[in-house]
PDB file of C-alpha atoms in Angstrom:
ATOM      1  CA  MET D  72      -2.955 -24.336  11.133  1.00 91.00           C
ATOM      2  CA  LEU D  73      -3.254 -20.701  10.126  1.00 95.00           C
ATOM      3  CA  LYS D  74      -2.801 -19.807   6.467  1.00 95.00           C
ATOM      4  CA  PHE D  75      -2.634 -16.340   4.937  1.00 95.00           C
ATOM      5  CA  ILE D  76      -4.346 -16.376   1.557  1.00 95.00           C
ATOM      6  CA  PRO D  77      -3.830 -13.622  -1.052  1.00 94.00           C
ATOM      7  CA  THR D  78      -7.006 -12.689  -2.897  1.00 94.00           C
ATOM      8  CA  PRO D  79      -7.289 -11.063  -6.350  1.00 94.00           C
ATOM      9  CA  ILE D  80      -6.549  -7.345  -6.455  1.00 93.00           C
ATOM     10  CA  GLY D  81      -9.320  -6.962  -8.997  1.00 90.00           C
ATOM     11  CA  ASN D  82      -9.893  -9.731 -11.506  1.00 93.00           C
ATOM     12  CA  PRO D  83     -11.384 -12.856  -9.815  1.00 92.00           C
ATOM     13  CA  GLN D  84      -9.587 -15.093 -12.344  1.00 92.00           C
ATOM     14  CA  ASP D  85      -6.319 -14.279 -10.582  1.00 93.00           C
ATOM     15  CA  ILE D  86      -7.244 -16.577  -7.687  1.00 94.00           C
ATOM     16  CA  THR D  87      -5.004 -19.637  -7.488  1.00 93.00           C
ATOM     17  CA  ILE D  88      -6.163 -23.248  -7.459  1.00 92.00           C
ATOM     18  CA  ARG D  89      -4.257 -23.734  -4.219  1.00 94.00           C
ATOM     19  CA  ALA D  90      -6.167 -20.857  -2.603  1.00 94.00           C
ATOM     20  CA  LEU D  91      -9.493 -22.381  -3.662  1.00 93.00           C
ATOM     21  CA  ARG D  92      -8.569 -25.712  -2.127  1.00 93.00           C
ATOM     22  CA  GLU D  93      -7.540 -24.052   1.137  1.00 94.00           C
ATOM     23  CA  PHE D  94     -10.854 -22.207   1.219  1.00 94.00           C
ATOM     24  CA  GLU D  95     -12.703 -25.512   0.876  1.00 93.00           C
ATOM     25  CA  LYS D  96     -10.827 -27.027   3.831  1.00 93.00           C
ATOM     26  CA  ALA D  97     -11.190 -24.028   6.134  1.00 95.00           C
ATOM     27  CA  THR D  98     -13.170 -24.233   9.363  1.00 94.00           C
ATOM     28  CA  LEU D  99     -12.815 -20.523  10.145  1.00 96.00           C
ATOM     29  CA  PHE D 100     -12.333 -17.447   7.976  1.00 96.00           C
ATOM     30  CA  LEU D 101     -10.660 -14.421   9.541  1.00 95.00           C
ATOM     31  CA  CYS D 102     -11.409 -11.440   7.308  1.00 93.00           C
ATOM     32  CA  GLU D 103     -10.556  -7.789   7.071  1.00 92.00           C
ATOM     33  CA  ASP D 104     -14.215  -7.393   6.085  1.00 93.00           C
ATOM     34  CA  THR D 105     -16.489 -10.453   6.169  1.00 94.00           C
ATOM     35  CA  ARG D 106     -18.842  -8.890   3.612  1.00 95.00           C
ATOM     36  CA  GLU D 107     -16.061  -8.514   1.046  1.00 94.00           C
ATOM     37  CA  THR D 108     -14.835 -12.063   1.628  1.00 94.00           C
ATOM     38  CA  LYS D 109     -18.310 -13.569   1.252  1.00 94.00           C
ATOM     39  CA  ARG D 110     -18.882 -11.554  -1.904  1.00 94.00           C
ATOM     40  CA  LEU D 111     -15.628 -12.901  -3.387  1.00 94.00           C
ATOM     41  CA  LEU D 112     -16.505 -16.470  -2.429  1.00 94.00           C
ATOM     42  CA  ARG D 113     -19.903 -16.191  -4.114  1.00 92.00           C
ATOM     43  CA  ILE D 114     -18.235 -14.977  -7.309  1.00 93.00           C
ATOM     44  CA  LEU D 115     -15.704 -17.821  -7.189  1.00 92.00           C
ATOM     45  CA  GLU D 116     -18.465 -20.367  -6.653  1.00 91.00           C
ATOM     46  CA  GLU D 117     -20.345 -19.088  -9.695  1.00 90.00           C
ATOM     47  CA  ARG D 118     -17.345 -19.070 -12.025  1.00 89.00           C
ATOM     48  CA  PHE D 119     -15.069 -21.908 -10.898  1.00 87.00           C
ATOM     49  CA  ASP D 120     -15.088 -25.479  -9.651  1.00 81.00           C
ATOM     50  CA  PHE D 121     -15.478 -24.375  -6.063  1.00 83.00           C
ATOM     51  CA  SER D 122     -17.900 -25.151  -3.247  1.00 82.00           C
ATOM     52  CA  TYR D 123     -18.768 -22.213  -1.051  1.00 75.00           C
ATOM     53  CA  PRO D 124     -17.876 -23.373   2.474  1.00 73.00           C
ATOM     54  CA  GLU D 125     -20.446 -23.339   5.271  1.00 84.00           C
ATOM     55  CA  VAL D 126     -18.074 -22.132   7.968  1.00 91.00           C
ATOM     56  CA  GLU D 127     -17.700 -19.382  10.534  1.00 94.00           C
ATOM     57  CA  PHE D 128     -16.618 -15.907   9.420  1.00 96.00           C
ATOM     58  CA  LEU D 129     -15.077 -13.432  11.851  1.00 95.00           C
ATOM     59  CA  SER D 130     -13.832  -9.922  11.209  1.00 94.00           C
ATOM     60  CA  PHE D 131     -10.188  -9.377  12.113  1.00 92.00           C
ATOM     61  CA  HIS D 132      -8.723  -5.929  11.463  1.00 88.00           C
ATOM     62  CA  GLU D 133      -6.620  -3.192  13.027  1.00 83.00           C
ATOM     63  CA  HIS D 134      -9.398  -2.054  15.361  1.00 85.00           C
ATOM     64  CA  ASN D 135     -10.408  -5.415  16.850  1.00 88.00           C
ATOM     65  CA  GLY D 136      -7.387  -7.644  16.187  1.00 83.00           C
ATOM     66  CA  ALA D 137      -6.008  -7.838  19.735  1.00 87.00           C
ATOM     67  CA  GLU D 138      -9.430  -8.556  21.234  1.00 90.00           C
ATOM     68  CA  ARG D 139     -10.299 -11.073  18.537  1.00 91.00           C
ATOM     69  CA  LEU D 140      -7.001 -12.891  19.033  1.00 91.00           C
ATOM     70  CA  THR D 141      -7.907 -13.714  22.622  1.00 90.00           C
ATOM     71  CA  GLU D 142     -11.111 -15.322  21.342  1.00 92.00           C
ATOM     72  CA  ILE D 143      -9.547 -17.592  18.717  1.00 92.00           C
ATOM     73  CA  SER D 144      -5.998 -18.220  20.006  1.00 91.00           C
ATOM     74  CA  ALA D 145      -6.824 -21.751  21.188  1.00 91.00           C
ATOM     75  CA  ARG D 146      -8.155 -22.636  17.713  1.00 93.00           C
ATOM     76  CA  LEU D 147      -5.075 -21.553  15.741  1.00 92.00           C
ATOM     77  CA  GLU D 148      -3.215 -24.824  16.267  1.00 87.00           C
ATOM     78  CA  LYS D 149      -6.198 -27.186  16.078  1.00 91.00           C
ATOM     79  CA  GLU D 150      -8.191 -25.954  13.074  1.00 94.00           C
ATOM     80  CA  ASN D 151      -7.737 -25.064   9.414  1.00 94.00           C
ATOM     81  CA  ILE D 152      -7.988 -21.292   9.667  1.00 96.00           C
ATOM     82  CA  VAL D 153      -7.462 -18.867   6.801  1.00 96.00           C
ATOM     83  CA  TYR D 154      -6.874 -15.147   6.948  1.00 96.00           C
ATOM     84  CA  VAL D 155      -7.728 -12.894   3.996  1.00 94.00           C
ATOM     85  CA  SER D 156      -7.665  -9.141   3.467  1.00 91.00           C
ATOM     86  CA  ASP D 157     -10.099  -7.404   1.132  1.00 91.00           C
ATOM     87  CA  ALA D 158      -7.680  -7.669  -1.804  1.00 90.00           C
ATOM     88  CA  GLY D 159      -4.091  -8.666  -2.400  1.00 90.00           C
ATOM     89  CA  MET D 160      -1.474 -10.004  -0.011  1.00 90.00           C
ATOM     90  CA  PRO D 161      -2.423  -9.954   3.682  1.00 90.00           C
ATOM     91  CA  VAL D 162      -0.169  -7.995   6.063  1.00 88.00           C
ATOM     92  CA  ILE D 163       1.339  -5.847   3.249  1.00 83.00           C
ATOM     93  CA  SER D 164      -0.406  -2.516   4.008  1.00 78.00           C
ATOM     94  CA  ASP D 165      -3.261  -4.665   5.286  1.00 76.00           C
ATOM     95  CA  PRO D 166      -4.163  -6.130   8.686  1.00 77.00           C
ATOM     96  CA  GLY D 167      -2.767  -9.460   9.849  1.00 85.00           C
ATOM     97  CA  GLN D 168       0.682  -8.700  11.252  1.00 88.00           C
ATOM     98  CA  ILE D 169      -0.529  -9.335  14.782  1.00 88.00           C
ATOM     99  CA  LEU D 170      -1.395 -12.911  13.757  1.00 92.00           C
ATOM    100  CA  VAL D 171       2.062 -13.520  12.292  1.00 92.00           C
ATOM    101  CA  ALA D 172       3.693 -12.155  15.442  1.00 90.00           C
ATOM    102  CA  TYR D 173       1.493 -14.314  17.671  1.00 91.00           C
ATOM    103  CA  CYS D 174       2.388 -17.499  15.775  1.00 92.00           C
ATOM    104  CA  GLN D 175       6.088 -16.683  15.926  1.00 93.00           C
ATOM    105  CA  GLU D 176       5.997 -15.882  19.634  1.00 92.00           C
ATOM    106  CA  HIS D 177       4.119 -19.085  20.498  1.00 92.00           C
ATOM    107  CA  GLY D 178       5.852 -21.446  18.086  1.00 93.00           C
ATOM    108  CA  LEU D 179       2.688 -22.077  16.078  1.00 93.00           C
ATOM    109  CA  GLU D 180       2.926 -23.291  12.499  1.00 93.00           C
ATOM    110  CA  TYR D 181       1.606 -20.953   9.817  1.00 94.00           C
ATOM    111  CA  ASP D 182       1.928 -20.544   6.068  1.00 95.00           C
ATOM    112  CA  VAL D 183       1.644 -17.730   3.519  1.00 95.00           C
ATOM    113  CA  LEU D 184       0.490 -18.566   0.008  1.00 95.00           C
ATOM    114  CA  PRO D 185       1.939 -16.597  -2.920  1.00 92.00           C
ATOM    115  CA  GLY D 186      -0.454 -14.585  -5.005  1.00 87.00           C
ATOM    116  CA  ALA D 187      -1.566 -11.252  -6.374  1.00 87.00           C
ATOM    117  CA  SER D 188       0.340  -8.178  -5.241  1.00 89.00           C
ATOM    118  CA  ALA D 189      -0.230  -4.619  -6.421  1.00 92.00           C
ATOM    119  CA  VAL D 190       3.338  -3.703  -5.410  1.00 93.00           C
ATOM    120  CA  THR D 191       5.183  -6.023  -7.776  1.00 92.00           C
ATOM    121  CA  THR D 192       2.551  -5.745 -10.509  1.00 94.00           C
ATOM    122  CA  ALA D 193       2.858  -1.969 -10.659  1.00 95.00           C
ATOM    123  CA  TYR D 194       6.638  -1.992 -10.499  1.00 95.00           C
ATOM    124  CA  ALA D 195       6.896  -4.479 -13.349  1.00 94.00           C
ATOM    125  CA  ALA D 196       4.560  -2.289 -15.406  1.00 95.00           C
ATOM    126  CA  SER D 197       6.483   0.908 -14.606  1.00 95.00           C
ATOM    127  CA  GLY D 198       9.400   0.079 -16.871  1.00 93.00           C
ATOM    128  CA  PHE D 199      11.939   1.589 -14.496  1.00 92.00           C
ATOM    129  CA  LYS D 200      15.172  -0.299 -15.055  1.00 86.00           C
ATOM    130  CA  GLU D 201      16.394  -0.326 -11.464  1.00 83.00           C
ATOM    131  CA  GLY D 202      15.963  -3.749  -9.892  1.00 79.00           C
ATOM    132  CA  LYS D 203      15.249  -2.539  -6.381  1.00 88.00           C
ATOM    133  CA  PHE D 204      12.704  -0.284  -4.720  1.00 94.00           C
ATOM    134  CA  LEU D 205      11.330   0.778  -1.348  1.00 95.00           C
ATOM    135  CA  PHE D 206       7.687   0.215  -0.479  1.00 95.00           C
ATOM    136  CA  PHE D 207       6.167   3.018   1.612  1.00 93.00           C
ATOM    137  CA  GLY D 208       2.555   1.803   1.590  1.00 92.00           C
ATOM    138  CA  PHE D 209       0.104   4.620   2.403  1.00 93.00           C
ATOM    139  CA  LEU D 210       1.522   7.987   3.427  1.00 93.00           C
ATOM    140  CA  PRO D 211       0.087   9.709   6.519  1.00 92.00           C
ATOM    141  CA  HIS D 212      -3.127  11.453   5.557  1.00 89.00           C
ATOM    142  CA  LYS D 213      -2.187  15.029   6.387  1.00 83.00           C
ATOM    143  CA  GLY D 214       0.043  17.507   8.172  1.00 83.00           C
ATOM    144  CA  SER D 215       3.769  17.588   8.714  1.00 82.00           C
ATOM    145  CA  GLU D 216       3.940  13.790   9.002  1.00 87.00           C
ATOM    146  CA  ARG D 217       2.700  13.467   5.427  1.00 90.00           C
ATOM    147  CA  SER D 218       5.072  16.138   4.143  1.00 87.00           C
ATOM    148  CA  SER D 219       8.070  14.607   5.881  1.00 87.00           C
ATOM    149  CA  ALA D 220       7.236  11.105   4.637  1.00 90.00           C
ATOM    150  CA  LEU D 221       6.827  12.299   1.048  1.00 92.00           C
ATOM    151  CA  ILE D 222      10.090  14.259   1.161  1.00 90.00           C
ATOM    152  CA  GLU D 223      11.839  11.173   2.511  1.00 90.00           C
ATOM    153  CA  ALA D 224      10.339   9.063  -0.285  1.00 92.00           C
ATOM    154  CA  MET D 225      11.424  11.501  -2.973  1.00 91.00           C
ATOM    155  CA  ASN D 226      14.950  12.051  -1.740  1.00 87.00           C
ATOM    156  CA  GLY D 227      16.211   8.525  -1.205  1.00 86.00           C
ATOM    157  CA  ARG D 228      18.579   6.487  -3.324  1.00 88.00           C
ATOM    158  CA  ASP D 229      15.943   4.024  -4.549  1.00 93.00           C
ATOM    159  CA  ASN D 230      12.668   4.117  -6.443  1.00 95.00           C
ATOM    160  CA  VAL D 231       9.638   4.213  -4.155  1.00 96.00           C
ATOM    161  CA  ILE D 232       6.178   2.639  -4.384  1.00 97.00           C
ATOM    162  CA  LEU D 233       3.163   4.212  -2.683  1.00 96.00           C
ATOM    163  CA  TYR D 234      -0.489   3.306  -2.343  1.00 95.00           C
ATOM    164  CA  GLU D 235      -3.065   6.088  -2.451  1.00 95.00           C
ATOM    165  CA  ALA D 236      -6.835   6.335  -2.105  1.00 93.00           C
ATOM    166  CA  PRO D 237      -8.916   7.915  -4.906  1.00 94.00           C
ATOM    167  CA  HIS D 238      -9.935  10.962  -2.851  1.00 93.00           C
ATOM    168  CA  ARG D 239      -6.287  11.846  -2.146  1.00 94.00           C
ATOM    169  CA  ILE D 240      -4.581  10.890  -5.421  1.00 95.00           C
ATOM    170  CA  GLU D 241      -4.830  14.340  -6.999  1.00 93.00           C
ATOM    171  CA  LYS D 242      -3.504  15.909  -3.821  1.00 93.00           C
ATOM    172  CA  LEU D 243      -0.544  13.531  -3.962  1.00 95.00           C
ATOM    173  CA  ILE D 244       0.452  14.443  -7.503  1.00 94.00           C
ATOM    174  CA  GLU D 245       0.148  18.151  -6.623  1.00 93.00           C
ATOM    175  CA  GLU D 246       2.436  17.609  -3.623  1.00 92.00           C
ATOM    176  CA  ILE D 247       4.978  15.704  -5.713  1.00 93.00           C
ATOM    177  CA  ALA D 248       4.948  18.353  -8.440  1.00 93.00           C
ATOM    178  CA  HIS D 249       5.438  21.063  -5.818  1.00 90.00           C
ATOM    179  CA  ILE D 250       8.612  19.362  -4.600  1.00 89.00           C
ATOM    180  CA  ASP D 251       9.996  18.364  -8.014  1.00 91.00           C
ATOM    181  CA  LYS D 252       7.878  18.912 -11.134  1.00 93.00           C
ATOM    182  CA  GLU D 253      10.448  17.134 -13.337  1.00 94.00           C
ATOM    183  CA  ARG D 254      10.458  13.892 -11.343  1.00 95.00           C
ATOM    184  CA  GLU D 255       9.621  10.816 -13.434  1.00 95.00           C
ATOM    185  CA  LEU D 256       6.545   8.978 -12.152  1.00 97.00           C
ATOM    186  CA  PHE D 257       4.365   5.990 -12.965  1.00 97.00           C
ATOM    187  CA  PHE D 258       0.719   5.804 -11.888  1.00 97.00           C
ATOM    188  CA  ALA D 259      -1.319   2.586 -12.088  1.00 96.00           C
ATOM    189  CA  LYS D 260      -5.079   2.795 -11.635  1.00 96.00           C
ATOM    190  CA  GLU D 261      -7.421  -0.130 -10.869  1.00 95.00           C
ATOM    191  CA  LEU D 262      -4.833  -2.867 -11.511  1.00 95.00           C
ATOM    192  CA  SER D 263      -6.274  -6.002 -13.182  1.00 94.00           C
ATOM    193  CA  LYS D 264      -9.768  -4.472 -13.343  1.00 92.00           C
ATOM    194  CA  LYS D 265     -11.902  -3.393 -16.297  1.00 91.00           C
ATOM    195  CA  PHE D 266     -10.819   0.256 -16.146  1.00 92.00           C
ATOM    196  CA  GLN D 267      -7.121  -0.367 -15.516  1.00 95.00           C
ATOM    197  CA  ASN D 268      -4.904   2.440 -16.788  1.00 95.00           C
ATOM    198  CA  TYR D 269      -1.213   3.357 -16.714  1.00 96.00           C
ATOM    199  CA  TYR D 270       0.189   6.902 -16.724  1.00 95.00           C
ATOM    200  CA  LYS D 271       3.905   7.668 -17.009  1.00 95.00           C
ATOM    201  CA  GLY D 272       5.738  10.966 -17.281  1.00 95.00           C
ATOM    202  CA  THR D 273       7.071  13.852 -15.239  1.00 96.00           C
ATOM    203  CA  ALA D 274       5.091  15.100 -12.266  1.00 95.00           C
ATOM    204  CA  GLN D 275       4.070  18.175 -14.247  1.00 95.00           C
ATOM    205  CA  GLU D 276       2.925  16.106 -17.224  1.00 95.00           C
ATOM    206  CA  ILE D 277       0.834  13.786 -15.071  1.00 95.00           C
ATOM    207  CA  LEU D 278      -0.623  16.716 -13.125  1.00 94.00           C
ATOM    208  CA  GLU D 279      -1.887  18.159 -16.400  1.00 94.00           C
ATOM    209  CA  LYS D 280      -3.383  14.791 -17.371  1.00 91.00           C
ATOM    210  CA  PHE D 281      -5.317  14.711 -14.099  1.00 91.00           C
ATOM    211  CA  GLU D 282      -7.483  17.536 -15.376  1.00 88.00           C
ATOM    212  CA  THR D 283      -9.343  14.923 -17.469  1.00 90.00           C
ATOM    213  CA  ILE D 284      -8.745  11.712 -15.484  1.00 90.00           C
ATOM    214  CA  ASN D 285     -11.509  10.004 -13.505  1.00 90.00           C
ATOM    215  CA  THR D 286      -9.711   9.396 -10.205  1.00 91.00           C
ATOM    216  CA  LYS D 287     -12.192   6.825  -8.885  1.00 92.00           C
ATOM    217  CA  GLY D 288     -10.468   3.556  -7.987  1.00 91.00           C
ATOM    218  CA  GLU D 289      -7.353   2.352  -6.203  1.00 93.00           C
ATOM    219  CA  TRP D 290      -3.954   3.747  -7.183  1.00 96.00           C
ATOM    220  CA  VAL D 291      -0.335   2.596  -7.036  1.00 97.00           C
ATOM    221  CA  VAL D 292       2.361   5.229  -7.576  1.00 97.00           C
ATOM    222  CA  VAL D 293       6.007   4.584  -8.459  1.00 97.00           C
ATOM    223  CA  ILE D 294       8.415   7.476  -7.916  1.00 96.00           C
ATOM    224  CA  GLN D 295      11.759   7.242  -9.676  1.00 95.00           C
ATOM    225  CA  ALA D 296      14.745   8.001  -7.473  1.00 92.00           C
ATOM    226  CA  LYS D 297      16.267  11.449  -7.793  1.00 84.00           C
ATOM    227  CA  GLN D 298      18.924  11.229 -10.477  1.00 73.00           C
ATOM    228  CA  CYS D 299      21.202  13.854  -8.921  1.00 55.00           C
ATOM    229  CA  GLN D 300      21.750  12.153  -5.588  1.00 48.00           C
ATOM    230  CA  GLU D 301      24.257  14.651  -4.195  1.00 47.00           C
ATOM    231  CA  LYS D 302      21.463  17.234  -3.778  1.00 46.00           C
ATOM    232  CA  ALA D 303      19.469  15.035  -1.411  1.00 43.00           C
ATOM    233  CA  LEU D 304      21.752  12.733   0.529  1.00 43.00           C
ATOM    234  CA  TYR D 305      21.515  14.577   3.851  1.00 54.00           C
ATOM    235  CA  LEU D 306      17.926  15.786   3.889  1.00 70.00           C
ATOM    236  CA  GLU D 307      16.798  13.508   6.713  1.00 70.00           C
ATOM    237  CA  ASP D 308      19.751  14.571   8.879  1.00 71.00           C
ATOM    238  CA  VAL D 309      18.963  18.245   8.317  1.00 80.00           C
ATOM    239  CA  LEU D 310      15.301  17.785   9.274  1.00 79.00           C
ATOM    240  CA  ILE D 311      16.207  16.509  12.747  1.00 80.00           C
ATOM    241  CA  LEU D 312      18.941  19.087  13.473  1.00 80.00           C
ATOM    242  CA  ASP D 313      18.318  21.288  16.513  1.00 81.00           C
ATOM    243  CA  ILE D 314      19.149  24.593  14.843  1.00 86.00           C
ATOM    244  CA  ALA D 315      17.397  27.899  14.231  1.00 87.00           C
ATOM    245  CA  PRO D 316      14.464  27.600  11.792  1.00 88.00           C
ATOM    246  CA  LYS D 317      15.908  30.202   9.400  1.00 88.00           C
ATOM    247  CA  VAL D 318      19.216  28.371   9.182  1.00 85.00           C
ATOM    248  CA  LYS D 319      17.521  25.014   8.709  1.00 85.00           C
ATOM    249  CA  ALA D 320      15.264  26.484   6.008  1.00 88.00           C
ATOM    250  CA  LYS D 321      18.274  27.831   4.087  1.00 85.00           C
ATOM    251  CA  ILE D 322      20.046  24.462   4.181  1.00 83.00           C
ATOM    252  CA  LEU D 323      16.921  22.569   3.132  1.00 86.00           C
ATOM    253  CA  SER D 324      16.313  24.917   0.219  1.00 85.00           C
ATOM    254  CA  LYS D 325      19.766  24.093  -1.141  1.00 78.00           C
ATOM    255  CA  ILE D 326      19.161  20.343  -1.201  1.00 76.00           C
ATOM    256  CA  THR D 327      15.548  20.369  -2.433  1.00 80.00           C
ATOM    257  CA  ASP D 328      13.487  22.275  -4.966  1.00 79.00           C
ATOM    258  CA  LYS D 329      11.593  24.311  -2.361  1.00 87.00           C
ATOM    259  CA  THR D 330      12.511  27.884  -1.462  1.00 91.00           C
ATOM    260  CA  THR D 331      13.862  29.062   1.890  1.00 91.00           C
ATOM    261  CA  LYS D 332      10.580  30.859   2.552  1.00 91.00           C
ATOM    262  CA  GLU D 333       8.533  27.722   1.871  1.00 90.00           C
ATOM    263  CA  TRP D 334      10.697  25.631   4.190  1.00 88.00           C
ATOM    264  CA  TYR D 335      10.623  28.299   6.907  1.00 89.00           C
ATOM    265  CA  GLN D 336       6.825  28.416   6.877  1.00 90.00           C
ATOM    266  CA  GLU D 337       6.636  24.631   7.054  1.00 88.00           C
ATOM    267  CA  ILE D 338       9.140  24.426   9.932  1.00 88.00           C
ATOM    268  CA  ILE D 339       7.470  27.054  12.136  1.00 88.00           C
ATOM    269  CA  SER D 340       4.012  25.589  11.508  1.00 86.00           C
ATOM    270  CA  THR D 341       4.963  22.101  12.809  1.00 75.00           C
TER     271      THR D 341
END
């Protein structure tokens, strides 16, 4: 049986007893990165009542998943197989979805253990009162796809949670501030780790803080929904309209905080 096991997002003490017991029973580990998994297991063996298993470890990620699945498909029903990502809940902005889909398509039993999640941890820490949010994961890295995704995130009805890498986090806050410098944000750095930090304020306030912040580490960003919804309800519809760029730029400038000139340059450059 295949089991998806969440691993700590930082602090090894966040591992569950149930996860440890599943590790001990496993005959095969499928890992986003076998080196990271073995490193975690060594730490757990040193600190907890846990026996490091002498089993097979195979990498299984977005680049080799389909090929790897053909190798181990016959074992999924017969063996105790666990899948782990480098940190947190597998499949959520991490590899593993192909395994879930395969089990569903072939009627194979599988299970997902509850555990650490940066999404819910950050949202609970944000203090935003709304009880619902949208999870966008990682934005596209660059270009018009990134701009469009960020605009969509900032102009919806619900709060949004993003993940961002350390080398792009300052770029992200600059992009957010460019769209709406008064937007309320919450940034969580290195959740559950030694140098965990929270930052909350407007985009402009947080941008100023970044002048002295060490950006190294993993980041979770919560963007509060735009409070004046009537300005942004139709942004997505406008973006896909087949109309002259100048006309589209004028409409977009009225429902966002960017000027007509800025929108026009973005439209003609895509």
